[in-house]
Amino acid sequence: MGSFWKKITGFFSKLALLEFLHPLYIRMLEFLQTLQVLRSNNMLEFQPVTAHSQPIPAPFRIDLQLFAAEDEGRTQPASERRRREEREKGNVPKSPEVASAIVLLAGIVLMYLMGEYFFMRSYYLLRKYFFGIRSANVISSEAISELLNNALVDITQLLLPLMGITVVAAIVGNVVQTGFLFAPRALAFNFGRIRPNFKKVLPNRQTLFGLAKSLVKVAVIAWVSYFVIEKDFFRILMLGNMGLEESVALITFTAFKIFIVVGILLLAISVGDYFFQRYEYEEALKMTPSESKREMKEQDGDPSLQARRRQMARDQIKKSKMLAEVPKADVVITNPTHFAVALEYKPNKHRAPIVIAKGVDDFALRIIRVAKANDIATVEDRPMARTLYDEVEIGQEVPAKFYTALSVIFTKLESFRRAFRNAS
């Protein structure tokens, strides 16, 4: 019996050379080793089963569910963190059918609007190069090289509008689904992309839907082609009696009708495919209850995140208190838009002006608005505003080096107030 187990383990060792069978190899080895231990300890019995024999219970019963992978079931909706991480990887819900249908419709509409230009330009190029080759006196490598370069330039100019509209349509077809997205991580090399994925081969909801979608597209193209050609069938039979221009016009218009109808129907199919891909994306992003709890714990338990939240709360409370003190100020020194410092000075109470509020950028503008709403004077002094903001904290007196400049400001303000009181 020992040689039997050696042969079995040797067989699976050879299979383990294939990387994608490695997890199965480990699991089977564990299973075989467990069976061998149980049999050696007489805890496992193999009973022959015949047509008339009754199943004999073994002393030890193995539950194969113990060897199954743990799966709680992905029932929890994806968190914003998970969605953001997947988007950074370039994993977003989108359907390639939408961009293909828009590119097809854009190209057909352009061909319809500029069909005469394309036809006449193509006719001109054919005449130019066919007659140019026939009338050439000397054929050399330089002449052929020049001819090919000119032909490449002319063909590029001919196809440039068509190529431009298709590129724009392709970009629009992707932007309407995912928005403007730049994911450098999607361009990085990932070995997992080239590993065989047998789940895509086995029948599942995605593959069955793709098969049904392909069959529907083939049926739509065949039905539209039959319906349009059937309407123009007798006219097509009379092509031999028509001139070249009428024949080309008939064939072109028939093809245009087929393509435009097929493009519209394919666009409708692509919309359904987009919603299906979005549904599949949401299902794939779902989390197990344990994953959801772990992520919630990581987010709420991050010390740096909690410290940042507390700091933001303290800053908000501090700003609210400063705005409440602005109406008590005597003057606001501004930058004028980047810095604002509110000063209060009561001669019988303070030895020097006190900074009661200060702010930068948006908060500076809020201080200025509150000051104007309460008829507080604002004085523009860029150096003083920047220095006061950097050097003086809330509730502190201004340094002595500003006394001269501030005395001039307060003297002017007092003279304005007296003049205003006398005038009133």
PDB file of N, CA and C in Angstrom, residues 222-291:
ATOM      1  N   ALA A 222     -27.965  40.882 -40.503  1.00  0.00           N
ATOM      2  CA  ALA A 222     -28.573  40.095 -41.579  1.00  0.00           C
ATOM      3  C   ALA A 222     -29.978  40.587 -41.891  1.00  0.00           C
ATOM      4  N   TRP A 223     -30.769  40.877 -40.859  1.00  0.00           N
ATOM      5  CA  TRP A 223     -32.159  41.318 -41.091  1.00  0.00           C
ATOM      6  C   TRP A 223     -32.196  42.679 -41.771  1.00  0.00           C
ATOM      7  N   VAL A 224     -31.363  43.626 -41.295  1.00  0.00           N
ATOM      8  CA  VAL A 224     -31.355  44.955 -41.903  1.00  0.00           C
ATOM      9  C   VAL A 224     -30.875  44.879 -43.358  1.00  0.00           C
ATOM     10  N   SER A 225     -29.839  44.097 -43.611  1.00  0.00           N
ATOM     11  CA  SER A 225     -29.338  43.961 -44.981  1.00  0.00           C
ATOM     12  C   SER A 225     -30.406  43.364 -45.894  1.00  0.00           C
ATOM     13  N   TYR A 226     -31.084  42.333 -45.424  1.00  0.00           N
ATOM     14  CA  TYR A 226     -32.139  41.718 -46.242  1.00  0.00           C
ATOM     15  C   TYR A 226     -33.275  42.699 -46.477  1.00  0.00           C
ATOM     16  N   PHE A 227     -33.681  43.412 -45.429  1.00  0.00           N
ATOM     17  CA  PHE A 227     -34.821  44.320 -45.559  1.00  0.00           C
ATOM     18  C   PHE A 227     -34.512  45.454 -46.527  1.00  0.00           C
ATOM     19  N   VAL A 228     -33.313  46.060 -46.431  1.00  0.00           N
ATOM     20  CA  VAL A 228     -32.969  47.180 -47.312  1.00  0.00           C
ATOM     21  C   VAL A 228     -32.770  46.705 -48.748  1.00  0.00           C
ATOM     22  N   ILE A 229     -32.047  45.600 -48.920  1.00  0.00           N
ATOM     23  CA  ILE A 229     -31.809  45.101 -50.285  1.00  0.00           C
ATOM     24  C   ILE A 229     -33.106  44.638 -50.923  1.00  0.00           C
ATOM     25  N   GLU A 230     -34.014  44.080 -50.130  1.00  0.00           N
ATOM     26  CA  GLU A 230     -35.293  43.620 -50.678  1.00  0.00           C
ATOM     27  C   GLU A 230     -36.102  44.799 -51.219  1.00  0.00           C
ATOM     28  N   LYS A 231     -35.975  45.965 -50.555  1.00  0.00           N
ATOM     29  CA  LYS A 231     -36.702  47.143 -51.025  1.00  0.00           C
ATOM     30  C   LYS A 231     -36.129  47.655 -52.345  1.00  0.00           C
ATOM     31  N   ASP A 232     -34.825  47.543 -52.532  1.00  0.00           N
ATOM     32  CA  ASP A 232     -34.180  48.042 -53.759  1.00  0.00           C
ATOM     33  C   ASP A 232     -33.790  46.901 -54.708  1.00  0.00           C
ATOM     34  N   PHE A 233     -34.409  45.728 -54.533  1.00  0.00           N
ATOM     35  CA  PHE A 233     -33.957  44.563 -55.285  1.00  0.00           C
ATOM     36  C   PHE A 233     -34.126  44.744 -56.791  1.00  0.00           C
ATOM     37  N   PHE A 234     -35.304  45.217 -57.195  1.00  0.00           N
ATOM     38  CA  PHE A 234     -35.559  45.359 -58.636  1.00  0.00           C
ATOM     39  C   PHE A 234     -34.689  46.458 -59.241  1.00  0.00           C
ATOM     40  N   ARG A 235     -34.408  47.510 -58.521  1.00  0.00           N
ATOM     41  CA  ARG A 235     -33.521  48.545 -59.040  1.00  0.00           C
ATOM     42  C   ARG A 235     -32.087  48.015 -59.168  1.00  0.00           C
ATOM     43  N   ILE A 236     -31.700  47.146 -58.224  1.00  0.00           N
ATOM     44  CA  ILE A 236     -30.355  46.566 -58.305  1.00  0.00           C
ATOM     45  C   ILE A 236     -30.254  45.645 -59.522  1.00  0.00           C
ATOM     46  N   LEU A 237     -31.342  44.940 -59.833  1.00  0.00           N
ATOM     47  CA  LEU A 237     -31.330  44.070 -61.014  1.00  0.00           C
ATOM     48  C   LEU A 237     -31.156  44.862 -62.303  1.00  0.00           C
ATOM     49  N   MET A 238     -31.556  46.121 -62.302  1.00  0.00           N
ATOM     50  CA  MET A 238     -31.472  46.958 -63.498  1.00  0.00           C
ATOM     51  C   MET A 238     -30.158  47.718 -63.596  1.00  0.00           C
ATOM     52  N   LEU A 239     -29.157  47.358 -62.789  1.00  0.00           N
ATOM     53  CA  LEU A 239     -27.888  48.074 -62.820  1.00  0.00           C
ATOM     54  C   LEU A 239     -27.218  47.968 -64.183  1.00  0.00           C
ATOM     55  N   GLY A 240     -27.432  46.847 -64.881  1.00  0.00           N
ATOM     56  CA  GLY A 240     -26.803  46.698 -66.189  1.00  0.00           C
ATOM     57  C   GLY A 240     -27.291  47.695 -67.214  1.00  0.00           C
ATOM     58  N   ASN A 241     -28.486  48.221 -67.028  1.00  0.00           N
ATOM     59  CA  ASN A 241     -29.044  49.194 -67.963  1.00  0.00           C
ATOM     60  C   ASN A 241     -28.789  50.637 -67.528  1.00  0.00           C
ATOM     61  N   MET A 242     -28.107  50.830 -66.416  1.00  0.00           N
ATOM     62  CA  MET A 242     -27.848  52.175 -65.915  1.00  0.00           C
ATOM     63  C   MET A 242     -26.441  52.600 -66.300  1.00  0.00           C
ATOM     64  N   GLY A 243     -26.224  53.891 -66.205  1.00  0.00           N
ATOM     65  CA  GLY A 243     -24.891  54.419 -66.414  1.00  0.00           C
ATOM     66  C   GLY A 243     -24.023  54.220 -65.185  1.00  0.00           C
ATOM     67  N   LEU A 244     -22.735  54.534 -65.328  1.00  0.00           N
ATOM     68  CA  LEU A 244     -21.814  54.324 -64.228  1.00  0.00           C
ATOM     69  C   LEU A 244     -22.176  55.189 -63.027  1.00  0.00           C
ATOM     70  N   GLU A 245     -22.504  56.441 -63.277  1.00  0.00           N
ATOM     71  CA  GLU A 245     -22.808  57.350 -62.170  1.00  0.00           C
ATOM     72  C   GLU A 245     -24.058  56.921 -61.429  1.00  0.00           C
ATOM     73  N   GLU A 246     -25.109  56.510 -62.164  1.00  0.00           N
ATOM     74  CA  GLU A 246     -26.342  56.069 -61.510  1.00  0.00           C
ATOM     75  C   GLU A 246     -26.113  54.770 -60.737  1.00  0.00           C
ATOM     76  N   SER A 247     -25.313  53.870 -61.274  1.00  0.00           N
ATOM     77  CA  SER A 247     -25.050  52.602 -60.591  1.00  0.00           C
ATOM     78  C   SER A 247     -24.299  52.837 -59.276  1.00  0.00           C
ATOM     79  N   VAL A 248     -23.262  53.683 -59.354  1.00  0.00           N
ATOM     80  CA  VAL A 248     -22.503  53.975 -58.142  1.00  0.00           C
ATOM     81  C   VAL A 248     -23.378  54.666 -57.098  1.00  0.00           C
ATOM     82  N   ALA A 249     -24.241  55.588 -57.540  1.00  0.00           N
ATOM     83  CA  ALA A 249     -25.122  56.297 -56.617  1.00  0.00           C
ATOM     84  C   ALA A 249     -26.099  55.336 -55.945  1.00  0.00           C
ATOM     85  N   LEU A 250     -26.656  54.380 -56.714  1.00  0.00           N
ATOM     86  CA  LEU A 250     -27.595  53.422 -56.145  1.00  0.00           C
ATOM     87  C   LEU A 250     -26.913  52.515 -55.122  1.00  0.00           C
ATOM     88  N   ILE A 251     -25.770  51.957 -55.504  1.00  0.00           N
ATOM     89  CA  ILE A 251     -25.064  51.062 -54.573  1.00  0.00           C
ATOM     90  C   ILE A 251     -24.632  51.812 -53.319  1.00  0.00           C
ATOM     91  N   THR A 252     -24.153  53.041 -53.502  1.00  0.00           N
ATOM     92  CA  THR A 252     -23.689  53.817 -52.350  1.00  0.00           C
ATOM     93  C   THR A 252     -24.839  54.154 -51.407  1.00  0.00           C
ATOM     94  N   PHE A 253     -25.971  54.557 -51.966  1.00  0.00           N
ATOM     95  CA  PHE A 253     -27.106  54.925 -51.119  1.00  0.00           C
ATOM     96  C   PHE A 253     -27.686  53.705 -50.413  1.00  0.00           C
ATOM     97  N   THR A 254     -27.712  52.556 -51.092  1.00  0.00           N
ATOM     98  CA  THR A 254     -28.181  51.330 -50.448  1.00  0.00           C
ATOM     99  C   THR A 254     -27.263  50.944 -49.286  1.00  0.00           C
ATOM    100  N   ALA A 255     -25.941  51.025 -49.516  1.00  0.00           N
ATOM    101  CA  ALA A 255     -24.989  50.707 -48.448  1.00  0.00           C
ATOM    102  C   ALA A 255     -25.123  51.692 -47.288  1.00  0.00           C
ATOM    103  N   PHE A 256     -25.348  52.978 -47.613  1.00  0.00           N
ATOM    104  CA  PHE A 256     -25.521  53.979 -46.553  1.00  0.00           C
ATOM    105  C   PHE A 256     -26.736  53.651 -45.694  1.00  0.00           C
ATOM    106  N   LYS A 257     -27.846  53.252 -46.299  1.00  0.00           N
ATOM    107  CA  LYS A 257     -29.042  52.920 -45.522  1.00  0.00           C
ATOM    108  C   LYS A 257     -28.778  51.718 -44.619  1.00  0.00           C
ATOM    109  N   ILE A 258     -28.066  50.726 -45.139  1.00  0.00           N
ATOM    110  CA  ILE A 258     -27.759  49.552 -44.314  1.00  0.00           C
ATOM    111  C   ILE A 258     -26.896  49.947 -43.126  1.00  0.00           C
ATOM    112  N   PHE A 259     -25.843  50.704 -43.393  1.00  0.00           N
ATOM    113  CA  PHE A 259     -24.911  51.057 -42.325  1.00  0.00           C
ATOM    114  C   PHE A 259     -25.546  51.962 -41.276  1.00  0.00           C
ATOM    115  N   ILE A 260     -26.363  52.922 -41.705  1.00  0.00           N
ATOM    116  CA  ILE A 260     -26.934  53.854 -40.736  1.00  0.00           C
ATOM    117  C   ILE A 260     -27.943  53.160 -39.836  1.00  0.00           C
ATOM    118  N   VAL A 261     -28.760  52.263 -40.406  1.00  0.00           N
ATOM    119  CA  VAL A 261     -29.735  51.532 -39.592  1.00  0.00           C
ATOM    120  C   VAL A 261     -29.010  50.552 -38.660  1.00  0.00           C
ATOM    121  N   VAL A 262     -28.027  49.847 -39.196  1.00  0.00           N
ATOM    122  CA  VAL A 262     -27.257  48.927 -38.359  1.00  0.00           C
ATOM    123  C   VAL A 262     -26.540  49.682 -37.245  1.00  0.00           C
ATOM    124  N   GLY A 263     -25.984  50.849 -37.549  1.00  0.00           N
ATOM    125  CA  GLY A 263     -25.303  51.637 -36.520  1.00  0.00           C
ATOM    126  C   GLY A 263     -26.234  52.063 -35.400  1.00  0.00           C
ATOM    127  N   ILE A 264     -27.456  52.482 -35.755  1.00  0.00           N
ATOM    128  CA  ILE A 264     -28.417  52.901 -34.727  1.00  0.00           C
ATOM    129  C   ILE A 264     -28.817  51.715 -33.852  1.00  0.00           C
ATOM    130  N   LEU A 265     -29.076  50.561 -34.481  1.00  0.00           N
ATOM    131  CA  LEU A 265     -29.452  49.383 -33.703  1.00  0.00           C
ATOM    132  C   LEU A 265     -28.293  48.885 -32.846  1.00  0.00           C
ATOM    133  N   LEU A 266     -27.079  48.942 -33.374  1.00  0.00           N
ATOM    134  CA  LEU A 266     -25.922  48.538 -32.570  1.00  0.00           C
ATOM    135  C   LEU A 266     -25.710  49.490 -31.397  1.00  0.00           C
ATOM    136  N   LEU A 267     -26.019  50.766 -31.590  1.00  0.00           N
ATOM    137  CA  LEU A 267     -25.913  51.711 -30.477  1.00  0.00           C
ATOM    138  C   LEU A 267     -26.916  51.365 -29.381  1.00  0.00           C
ATOM    139  N   ALA A 268     -28.129  50.968 -29.794  1.00  0.00           N
ATOM    140  CA  ALA A 268     -29.124  50.549 -28.798  1.00  0.00           C
ATOM    141  C   ALA A 268     -28.658  49.290 -28.054  1.00  0.00           C
ATOM    142  N   ILE A 269     -28.067  48.349 -28.792  1.00  0.00           N
ATOM    143  CA  ILE A 269     -27.551  47.139 -28.145  1.00  0.00           C
ATOM    144  C   ILE A 269     -26.411  47.483 -27.198  1.00  0.00           C
ATOM    145  N   SER A 270     -25.565  48.426 -27.608  1.00  0.00           N
ATOM    146  CA  SER A 270     -24.429  48.798 -26.758  1.00  0.00           C
ATOM    147  C   SER A 270     -24.885  49.457 -25.466  1.00  0.00           C
ATOM    148  N   VAL A 271     -26.001  50.193 -25.489  1.00  0.00           N
ATOM    149  CA  VAL A 271     -26.515  50.790 -24.249  1.00  0.00           C
ATOM    150  C   VAL A 271     -26.923  49.693 -23.268  1.00  0.00           C
ATOM    151  N   GLY A 272     -27.620  48.656 -23.792  1.00  0.00           N
ATOM    152  CA  GLY A 272     -27.949  47.532 -22.925  1.00  0.00           C
ATOM    153  C   GLY A 272     -26.715  46.823 -22.415  1.00  0.00           C
ATOM    154  N   ASP A 273     -25.696  46.684 -23.267  1.00  0.00           N
ATOM    155  CA  ASP A 273     -24.459  46.045 -22.848  1.00  0.00           C
ATOM    156  C   ASP A 273     -23.755  46.864 -21.776  1.00  0.00           C
ATOM    157  N   TYR A 274     -23.821  48.197 -21.883  1.00  0.00           N
ATOM    158  CA  TYR A 274     -23.196  49.049 -20.870  1.00  0.00           C
ATOM    159  C   TYR A 274     -23.836  48.840 -19.497  1.00  0.00           C
ATOM    160  N   PHE A 275     -25.167  48.785 -19.457  1.00  0.00           N
ATOM    161  CA  PHE A 275     -25.828  48.583 -18.169  1.00  0.00           C
ATOM    162  C   PHE A 275     -25.528  47.191 -17.611  1.00  0.00           C
ATOM    163  N   PHE A 276     -25.396  46.196 -18.489  1.00  0.00           N
ATOM    164  CA  PHE A 276     -25.024  44.869 -18.012  1.00  0.00           C
ATOM    165  C   PHE A 276     -23.608  44.878 -17.453  1.00  0.00           C
ATOM    166  N   GLN A 277     -22.665  45.538 -18.152  1.00  0.00           N
ATOM    167  CA  GLN A 277     -21.291  45.622 -17.651  1.00  0.00           C
ATOM    168  C   GLN A 277     -21.236  46.392 -16.335  1.00  0.00           C
ATOM    169  N   ARG A 278     -22.072  47.386 -16.203  1.00  0.00           N
ATOM    170  CA  ARG A 278     -22.115  48.134 -14.936  1.00  0.00           C
ATOM    171  C   ARG A 278     -22.636  47.251 -13.800  1.00  0.00           C
ATOM    172  N   TYR A 279     -23.640  46.433 -14.119  1.00  0.00           N
ATOM    173  CA  TYR A 279     -24.158  45.509 -13.112  1.00  0.00           C
ATOM    174  C   TYR A 279     -23.088  44.492 -12.711  1.00  0.00           C
ATOM    175  N   GLU A 280     -22.383  43.940 -13.707  1.00  0.00           N
ATOM    176  CA  GLU A 280     -21.313  42.994 -13.417  1.00  0.00           C
ATOM    177  C   GLU A 280     -20.196  43.647 -12.602  1.00  0.00           C
ATOM    178  N   TYR A 281     -19.912  44.901 -12.911  1.00  0.00           N
ATOM    179  CA  TYR A 281     -18.879  45.630 -12.171  1.00  0.00           C
ATOM    180  C   TYR A 281     -19.272  45.794 -10.704  1.00  0.00           C
ATOM    181  N   GLU A 282     -20.518  46.155 -10.468  1.00  0.00           N
ATOM    182  CA  GLU A 282     -20.985  46.313  -9.092  1.00  0.00           C
ATOM    183  C   GLU A 282     -20.958  44.986  -8.346  1.00  0.00           C
ATOM    184  N   GLU A 283     -21.324  43.897  -9.020  1.00  0.00           N
ATOM    185  CA  GLU A 283     -21.287  42.588  -8.386  1.00  0.00           C
ATOM    186  C   GLU A 283     -19.849  42.179  -8.051  1.00  0.00           C
ATOM    187  N   ALA A 284     -18.926  42.484  -8.967  1.00  0.00           N
ATOM    188  CA  ALA A 284     -17.529  42.108  -8.735  1.00  0.00           C
ATOM    189  C   ALA A 284     -16.900  42.912  -7.591  1.00  0.00           C
ATOM    190  N   LEU A 285     -17.392  44.135  -7.376  1.00  0.00           N
ATOM    191  CA  LEU A 285     -16.824  44.980  -6.324  1.00  0.00           C
ATOM    192  C   LEU A 285     -17.408  44.701  -4.945  1.00  0.00           C
ATOM    193  N   LYS A 286     -18.465  43.900  -4.883  1.00  0.00           N
ATOM    194  CA  LYS A 286     -19.078  43.643  -3.587  1.00  0.00           C
ATOM    195  C   LYS A 286     -18.075  42.982  -2.639  1.00  0.00           C
ATOM    196  N   MET A 287     -18.282  43.198  -1.363  1.00  0.00           N
ATOM    197  CA  MET A 287     -17.349  42.736  -0.344  1.00  0.00           C
ATOM    198  C   MET A 287     -18.033  41.742   0.587  1.00  0.00           C
ATOM    199  N   THR A 288     -17.222  40.881   1.166  1.00  0.00           N
ATOM    200  CA  THR A 288     -17.739  40.000   2.194  1.00  0.00           C
ATOM    201  C   THR A 288     -17.910  40.786   3.495  1.00  0.00           C
ATOM    202  N   PRO A 289     -18.725  40.296   4.418  1.00  0.00           N
ATOM    203  CA  PRO A 289     -18.879  41.025   5.695  1.00  0.00           C
ATOM    204  C   PRO A 289     -17.562  41.241   6.423  1.00  0.00           C
ATOM    205  N   SER A 290     -16.663  40.256   6.372  1.00  0.00           N
ATOM    206  CA  SER A 290     -15.373  40.422   7.052  1.00  0.00           C
ATOM    207  C   SER A 290     -14.531  41.507   6.382  1.00  0.00           C
ATOM    208  N   GLU A 291     -14.536  41.557   5.043  1.00  0.00           N
ATOM    209  CA  GLU A 291     -13.801  42.605   4.340  1.00  0.00           C
ATOM    210  C   GLU A 291     -14.362  43.976   4.653  1.00  0.00           C
TER     211      GLU A 291
END
